[in-house]
mmCIF file of C-alpha atoms in Angstrom:
data_model
loop_
_atom_site.group_PDB
_atom_site.id
_atom_site.type_symbol
_atom_site.label_atom_id
_atom_site.label_comp_id
_atom_site.label_asym_id
_atom_site.label_seq_id
_atom_site.Cartn_x
_atom_site.Cartn_y
_atom_site.Cartn_z
ATOM 1 C CA MET A 1 -38.636 71.290 -128.940
ATOM 2 C CA ARG A 2 -41.246 69.687 -131.339
ATOM 3 C CA THR A 3 -44.802 69.489 -130.185
ATOM 4 C CA ASN A 4 -45.748 65.946 -129.435
ATOM 5 C CA GLU A 5 -48.694 65.588 -132.056
ATOM 6 C CA LEU A 6 -49.455 62.031 -130.627
ATOM 7 C CA LYS A 7 -50.078 63.514 -127.062
ATOM 8 C CA VAL A 8 -52.222 66.328 -128.472
ATOM 9 C CA LYS A 9 -54.511 63.833 -130.370
ATOM 10 C CA LEU A 10 -54.825 61.518 -127.282
ATOM 11 C CA ASN A 11 -55.569 64.458 -124.837
ATOM 12 C CA ALA A 12 -58.269 65.487 -127.505
ATOM 13 C CA GLY A 13 -59.995 62.248 -126.935
ATOM 14 C CA GLU A 14 -58.848 60.697 -130.374
ATOM 15 C CA THR A 15 -57.748 57.075 -131.224
ATOM 16 C CA VAL A 16 -54.335 56.773 -132.431
ATOM 17 C CA VAL A 17 -52.711 53.933 -134.563
ATOM 18 C CA GLY A 18 -49.016 53.091 -134.892
ATOM 19 C CA SER A 19 -46.675 50.212 -135.890
ATOM 20 C CA PHE A 20 -43.501 48.721 -134.328
ATOM 21 C CA VAL A 21 -40.615 48.610 -136.524
ATOM 22 C CA TYR A 22 -37.705 46.274 -135.296
ATOM 23 C CA ILE A 23 -35.818 46.271 -138.653
ATOM 24 C CA PRO A 24 -32.885 48.746 -138.361
ATOM 25 C CA SER A 25 -33.652 51.037 -141.468
ATOM 26 C CA ALA A 26 -34.286 54.631 -141.394
ATOM 27 C CA LYS A 27 -36.055 54.366 -144.697
ATOM 28 C CA LEU A 28 -38.409 51.753 -143.573
ATOM 29 C CA ALA A 29 -39.255 53.974 -140.738
ATOM 30 C CA GLU A 30 -39.861 56.889 -142.951
ATOM 31 C CA ILE A 31 -42.177 54.905 -145.109
ATOM 32 C CA VAL A 32 -44.139 53.659 -142.002
ATOM 33 C CA GLY A 33 -44.677 57.262 -141.339
ATOM 34 C CA LEU A 34 -45.630 58.130 -144.836
ATOM 35 C CA ILE A 35 -48.231 55.366 -144.741
ATOM 36 C CA GLY A 36 -50.046 57.297 -142.409
ATOM 37 C CA PHE A 37 -49.665 55.892 -139.010
ATOM 38 C CA ASP A 38 -49.689 58.256 -136.210
ATOM 39 C CA PHE A 39 -46.629 56.956 -134.244
ATOM 40 C CA VAL A 40 -43.825 54.377 -135.054
ATOM 41 C CA VAL A 41 -42.313 52.470 -132.313
ATOM 42 C CA ILE A 42 -38.626 51.854 -133.075
ATOM 43 C CA ASP A 43 -38.132 48.454 -131.266
ATOM 44 C CA MET A 44 -34.778 48.217 -129.400
ATOM 45 C CA GLU A 45 -36.036 45.354 -127.245
ATOM 46 C CA HIS A 46 -36.900 42.879 -130.010
ATOM 47 C CA GLY A 47 -34.767 43.937 -132.647
ATOM 48 C CA PRO A 48 -31.120 44.525 -133.562
ATOM 49 C CA VAL A 49 -31.435 48.399 -133.523
ATOM 50 C CA ASP A 50 -28.605 50.235 -131.771
ATOM 51 C CA THR A 51 -28.587 53.713 -130.611
ATOM 52 C CA ILE A 52 -26.857 55.441 -133.794
ATOM 53 C CA VAL A 53 -29.332 53.616 -136.161
ATOM 54 C CA ALA A 54 -32.217 54.345 -133.857
ATOM 55 C CA GLU A 55 -31.354 58.129 -134.034
ATOM 56 C CA ASP A 56 -31.601 58.063 -137.942
ATOM 57 C CA MET A 57 -34.767 56.184 -137.594
ATOM 58 C CA ILE A 58 -36.239 58.913 -135.601
ATOM 59 C CA ARG A 59 -35.277 61.267 -138.391
ATOM 60 C CA GLY A 60 -37.085 59.041 -140.864
ATOM 61 C CA VAL A 61 -40.246 59.023 -138.784
ATOM 62 C CA GLU A 62 -40.173 62.710 -138.242
ATOM 63 C CA LEU A 63 -39.758 63.259 -142.243
ATOM 64 C CA GLY A 64 -42.679 60.621 -142.666
ATOM 65 C CA GLY A 65 -44.910 62.861 -140.552
ATOM 66 C CA ALA A 66 -45.434 60.349 -137.479
ATOM 67 C CA THR A 67 -44.270 60.715 -133.937
ATOM 68 C CA PRO A 68 -41.172 58.620 -133.018
ATOM 69 C CA ILE A 69 -41.313 56.455 -130.018
ATOM 70 C CA ILE A 70 -38.759 54.060 -128.648
ATOM 71 C CA ARG A 71 -39.293 50.740 -126.975
ATOM 72 C CA VAL A 72 -36.247 50.237 -124.666
ATOM 73 C CA THR A 73 -34.891 46.946 -123.631
ATOM 74 C CA HIS A 74 -35.128 47.451 -119.988
ATOM 75 C CA ASN A 75 -36.603 49.843 -117.476
ATOM 76 C CA SER A 76 -33.278 51.498 -116.798
ATOM 77 C CA PRO A 77 -32.710 55.270 -116.353
ATOM 78 C CA HIS A 78 -29.657 54.997 -118.316
ATOM 79 C CA LEU A 79 -31.360 53.508 -121.393
ATOM 80 C CA ILE A 80 -34.493 55.778 -121.116
ATOM 81 C CA LEU A 81 -32.141 58.743 -120.998
ATOM 82 C CA ARG A 82 -30.389 57.711 -124.199
ATOM 83 C CA ALA A 83 -33.670 57.055 -126.019
ATOM 84 C CA LEU A 84 -35.057 60.411 -125.120
ATOM 85 C CA ASP A 85 -31.699 62.448 -125.650
ATOM 86 C CA ILE A 86 -31.648 61.243 -129.432
ATOM 87 C CA GLY A 87 -34.972 62.558 -129.997
ATOM 88 C CA ALA A 88 -37.632 60.061 -129.231
ATOM 89 C CA GLN A 89 -40.930 61.862 -127.982
ATOM 90 C CA GLY A 90 -41.987 58.788 -126.123
ATOM 91 C CA ILE A 91 -40.820 55.404 -124.595
ATOM 92 C CA HIS A 92 -42.380 52.063 -124.285
ATOM 93 C CA VAL A 93 -41.009 50.635 -121.089
ATOM 94 C CA PRO A 94 -41.324 46.896 -120.704
ATOM 95 C CA GLU A 95 -41.903 44.893 -117.414
ATOM 96 C CA ILE A 96 -43.865 47.292 -115.275
ATOM 97 C CA GLU A 97 -44.899 45.161 -112.649
ATOM 98 C CA THR A 98 -44.831 47.097 -109.552
ATOM 99 C CA VAL A 99 -45.240 50.710 -108.258
ATOM 100 C CA GLU A 100 -41.561 51.089 -108.118
ATOM 101 C CA ASP A 101 -41.295 49.992 -111.483
ATOM 102 C CA ALA A 102 -43.891 52.468 -112.801
ATOM 103 C CA ARG A 103 -42.393 55.485 -110.722
ATOM 104 C CA ASN A 104 -39.007 54.666 -112.026
ATOM 105 C CA ALA A 105 -40.084 54.776 -115.541
ATOM 106 C CA ALA A 106 -41.913 57.966 -115.122
ATOM 107 C CA MET A 107 -39.155 59.913 -113.238
ATOM 108 C CA SER A 108 -36.361 58.519 -115.544
ATOM 109 C CA SER A 109 -38.301 60.377 -118.246
ATOM 110 C CA LYS A 110 -38.563 63.654 -116.698
ATOM 111 C CA TYR A 111 -36.237 66.521 -115.826
ATOM 112 C CA GLY A 112 -36.162 68.044 -112.284
ATOM 113 C CA PRO A 113 -38.066 69.014 -110.182
ATOM 114 C CA VAL A 114 -40.405 66.224 -111.424
ATOM 115 C CA GLY A 115 -37.999 63.508 -112.106
ATOM 116 C CA TYR A 116 -34.239 62.728 -112.344
ATOM 117 C CA ARG A 117 -33.395 62.666 -116.152
ATOM 118 C CA GLY A 118 -29.909 63.966 -116.931
ATOM 119 C CA LEU A 119 -29.814 67.456 -118.696
ATOM 120 C CA ALA A 120 -27.580 68.300 -121.507
ATOM 121 C CA GLY A 121 -27.618 70.152 -124.982
ATOM 122 C CA VAL A 122 -28.454 66.885 -126.848
ATOM 123 C CA ARG A 123 -30.390 66.277 -130.122
ATOM 124 C CA ALA A 124 -33.682 66.266 -128.284
ATOM 125 C CA ALA A 125 -32.718 69.819 -127.098
ATOM 126 C CA ASP A 126 -31.852 71.135 -130.542
ATOM 127 C CA TYR A 127 -28.128 70.492 -129.325
ATOM 128 C CA GLY A 128 -28.826 73.423 -126.847
ATOM 129 C CA LEU A 129 -28.683 75.820 -129.817
ATOM 130 C CA CYS A 130 -32.304 77.168 -129.943
ATOM 131 C CA SER A 131 -33.536 77.913 -126.485
ATOM 132 C CA PRO A 132 -32.275 78.045 -123.017
ATOM 133 C CA LEU A 133 -32.124 74.521 -121.359
ATOM 134 C CA SER A 134 -34.506 75.707 -118.592
ATOM 135 C CA THR A 135 -37.011 76.320 -121.158
ATOM 136 C CA TYR A 136 -36.365 73.054 -123.055
ATOM 137 C CA SER A 137 -36.710 71.093 -119.906
ATOM 138 C CA ALA A 138 -40.016 72.466 -118.974
ATOM 139 C CA GLU A 139 -41.260 71.662 -122.691
ATOM 140 C CA ALA A 140 -39.804 68.086 -122.529
ATOM 141 C CA ASN A 141 -41.550 67.510 -119.206
ATOM 142 C CA ARG A 142 -44.784 68.456 -120.945
ATOM 143 C CA GLU A 143 -44.323 66.718 -124.244
ATOM 144 C CA THR A 144 -42.653 63.514 -123.552
ATOM 145 C CA MET A 145 -44.782 60.298 -123.206
ATOM 146 C CA VAL A 146 -44.399 57.286 -121.120
ATOM 147 C CA ILE A 147 -45.977 54.036 -122.211
ATOM 148 C CA ALA A 148 -46.062 51.339 -119.476
ATOM 149 C CA HIS A 149 -46.202 47.679 -120.503
ATOM 150 C CA ILE A 150 -48.647 45.538 -118.416
ATOM 151 C CA GLU A 151 -47.560 42.293 -119.760
ATOM 152 C CA SER A 152 -47.395 39.683 -117.051
ATOM 153 C CA GLU A 153 -49.933 38.273 -114.525
ATOM 154 C CA LEU A 154 -48.301 40.218 -111.757
ATOM 155 C CA SER A 155 -48.606 43.386 -113.680
ATOM 156 C CA VAL A 156 -52.483 42.760 -113.921
ATOM 157 C CA LYS A 157 -52.779 41.997 -110.371
ATOM 158 C CA ASN A 158 -50.984 45.145 -109.469
ATOM 159 C CA LEU A 159 -53.068 47.266 -112.066
ATOM 160 C CA ASP A 160 -54.948 49.156 -109.426
ATOM 161 C CA SER A 161 -51.901 50.448 -107.587
ATOM 162 C CA LEU A 162 -50.229 51.128 -111.063
ATOM 163 C CA LEU A 163 -52.968 53.418 -112.184
ATOM 164 C CA GLU A 164 -52.205 55.691 -109.267
ATOM 165 C CA ILE A 165 -48.829 56.613 -110.512
ATOM 166 C CA ASP A 166 -48.316 60.121 -112.008
ATOM 167 C CA GLY A 167 -46.516 60.539 -115.255
ATOM 168 C CA ILE A 168 -47.653 57.454 -116.962
ATOM 169 C CA ASP A 169 -49.392 58.394 -120.108
ATOM 170 C CA VAL A 170 -50.448 55.103 -121.638
ATOM 171 C CA TYR A 171 -51.038 51.514 -119.948
ATOM 172 C CA TYR A 172 -50.203 49.247 -122.764
ATOM 173 C CA LEU A 173 -51.373 45.473 -122.639
ATOM 174 C CA GLY A 174 -49.057 42.853 -124.202
ATOM 175 C CA PRO A 175 -51.064 39.830 -124.893
ATOM 176 C CA GLU A 176 -48.161 37.620 -125.996
ATOM 177 C CA ASP A 177 -46.094 38.278 -122.802
ATOM 178 C CA ILE A 178 -49.087 37.682 -120.597
ATOM 179 C CA SER A 179 -49.656 34.309 -122.105
ATOM 180 C CA ASN A 180 -46.086 33.554 -121.549
ATOM 181 C CA SER A 181 -46.361 34.676 -117.839
ATOM 182 C CA LEU A 182 -49.348 32.211 -117.497
ATOM 183 C CA GLY A 183 -47.353 29.332 -118.964
ATOM 184 C CA ILE A 184 -48.978 29.182 -122.216
ATOM 185 C CA PRO A 185 -46.786 31.075 -124.411
ATOM 186 C CA GLY A 186 -47.777 32.145 -127.940
ATOM 187 C CA GLN A 187 -51.424 31.291 -126.994
ATOM 188 C CA SER A 188 -52.868 34.907 -126.879
ATOM 189 C CA LYS A 189 -56.325 34.010 -128.093
ATOM 190 C CA ASP A 190 -56.636 31.563 -124.851
ATOM 191 C CA GLU A 191 -59.654 32.781 -122.952
ATOM 192 C CA ARG A 192 -57.570 33.319 -119.965
ATOM 193 C CA VAL A 193 -55.431 35.654 -121.769
ATOM 194 C CA VAL A 194 -58.262 37.409 -123.492
ATOM 195 C CA SER A 195 -60.190 38.013 -120.124
ATOM 196 C CA LEU A 196 -56.966 39.512 -118.557
ATOM 197 C CA VAL A 197 -56.545 41.850 -121.457
ATOM 198 C CA GLU A 198 -60.104 43.017 -121.933
ATOM 199 C CA ASP A 199 -60.750 43.191 -118.243
ATOM 200 C CA SER A 200 -57.476 45.251 -117.787
ATOM 201 C CA ILE A 201 -58.697 47.597 -120.680
ATOM 202 C CA ARG A 202 -62.054 48.076 -118.975
ATOM 203 C CA LYS A 203 -60.348 49.057 -115.561
ATOM 204 C CA ILE A 204 -57.886 51.501 -117.167
ATOM 205 C CA VAL A 205 -60.690 53.394 -118.986
ATOM 206 C CA ALA A 206 -62.833 53.305 -116.109
ATOM 207 C CA ASN A 207 -60.133 54.865 -114.148
ATOM 208 C CA GLY A 208 -59.718 57.809 -116.734
ATOM 209 C CA LYS A 209 -56.464 56.506 -118.025
ATOM 210 C CA ILE A 210 -55.458 55.814 -121.667
ATOM 211 C CA ALA A 211 -55.477 52.006 -122.432
ATOM 212 C CA GLY A 212 -53.212 50.541 -125.350
ATOM 213 C CA THR A 213 -52.538 47.271 -126.811
ATOM 214 C CA ILE A 214 -51.314 45.508 -129.966
ATOM 215 C CA ALA A 215 -53.651 44.285 -132.569
ATOM 216 C CA ALA A 216 -52.808 41.616 -135.189
ATOM 217 C CA ASP A 217 -55.796 42.701 -137.566
ATOM 218 C CA SER A 218 -58.282 45.491 -137.869
ATOM 219 C CA ALA A 219 -61.162 43.238 -136.420
ATOM 220 C CA SER A 220 -58.957 42.906 -133.234
ATOM 221 C CA ALA A 221 -58.327 46.464 -133.227
ATOM 222 C CA ARG A 222 -61.976 47.218 -133.374
ATOM 223 C CA ARG A 223 -62.719 44.880 -130.558
ATOM 224 C CA TYR A 224 -60.213 46.630 -128.380
ATOM 225 C CA MET A 225 -61.480 50.144 -129.423
ATOM 226 C CA ASP A 226 -64.966 49.158 -128.535
ATOM 227 C CA LEU A 227 -63.746 48.492 -125.042
ATOM 228 C CA GLY A 228 -62.250 51.761 -124.876
ATOM 229 C CA ALA A 229 -58.540 51.486 -126.015
ATOM 230 C CA ARG A 230 -57.242 54.525 -127.833
ATOM 231 C CA TYR A 231 -53.623 53.669 -128.394
ATOM 232 C CA ILE A 232 -53.488 50.791 -130.939
ATOM 233 C CA ALA A 233 -50.174 49.267 -132.313
ATOM 234 C CA THR A 234 -49.435 46.689 -134.922
ATOM 235 C CA HIS A 235 -46.752 45.082 -136.783
ATOM 236 C CA CYS A 236 -46.912 46.676 -140.438
ATOM 237 C CA ILE A 237 -44.403 43.989 -141.699
ATOM 238 C CA ARG A 238 -47.085 41.387 -141.309
ATOM 239 C CA TYR A 239 -49.332 43.479 -143.484
ATOM 240 C CA MET A 240 -46.703 43.834 -146.081
ATOM 241 C CA ALA A 241 -45.996 40.215 -146.126
ATOM 242 C CA ASN A 242 -49.595 39.339 -146.163
ATOM 243 C CA ALA A 243 -50.123 41.752 -149.295
ATOM 244 C CA SER A 244 -47.073 40.205 -150.967
ATOM 245 C CA ARG A 245 -48.174 36.718 -150.488
ATOM 246 C CA GLU A 246 -51.728 37.551 -151.859
ATOM 247 C CA PHE A 247 -50.146 39.279 -154.793
ATOM 248 C CA ILE A 248 -48.006 36.216 -155.799
ATOM 249 C CA ALA A 249 -50.772 33.672 -155.100
ATOM 250 C CA ASP A 250 -52.870 35.677 -157.419
ATOM 251 C CA LEU A 251 -50.254 35.522 -160.263
ATOM 252 C CA ARG A 252 -49.691 31.838 -159.870
ATOM 253 C CA GLN A 253 -53.324 30.798 -159.944
#
């Protein structure tokens, strides 16, 4: 099994930067890796990416030199199993609101005796061709990452108890979904949302855990990093679009 370089960097105290990709394209996933991002999140929750395409996107991310992560559509053992079996080295799990939610995400991602992920000679295990499954399962338990989404008012309220769950590598704040849960959808810059996100990052860091979130621009990313967040995600499509608009506008002046 491949070493999870993203986990190595985080364990070394580094800050990592990645991008979501919700367009079903292995080529695009490869390009995002080649740009220099540390990780690429293949978004199966908010994009039309199916499992077959996701597997090819993982190959693209690997070729691009980044760590492939999948955002699953739901905190389900079956969906988590499928995402990890095709080769994702980590999963984004939405809607982590209770201790039971967090424990289910962690245990669904690990083989026994730690968790209850099903074991087979799948792509993640090099199809069972390179090493005994007993060796692979131990390596997978060590290398696989679980990124828990803290994306509602209830999640934030229960954060203290969520931080006590073993097997969660990153606690990821979702400002847009938090705004939605507060009844002010799309208003992620509202002071109520900003306060919940920033206070949560401080709490996660103070408890010796890794905090993550999404940043729309470098200024926002630096603000989160100043608070101690070390897992920063963005949407590279936005930057591609912005650069293209600037190019067109410049030529049409």
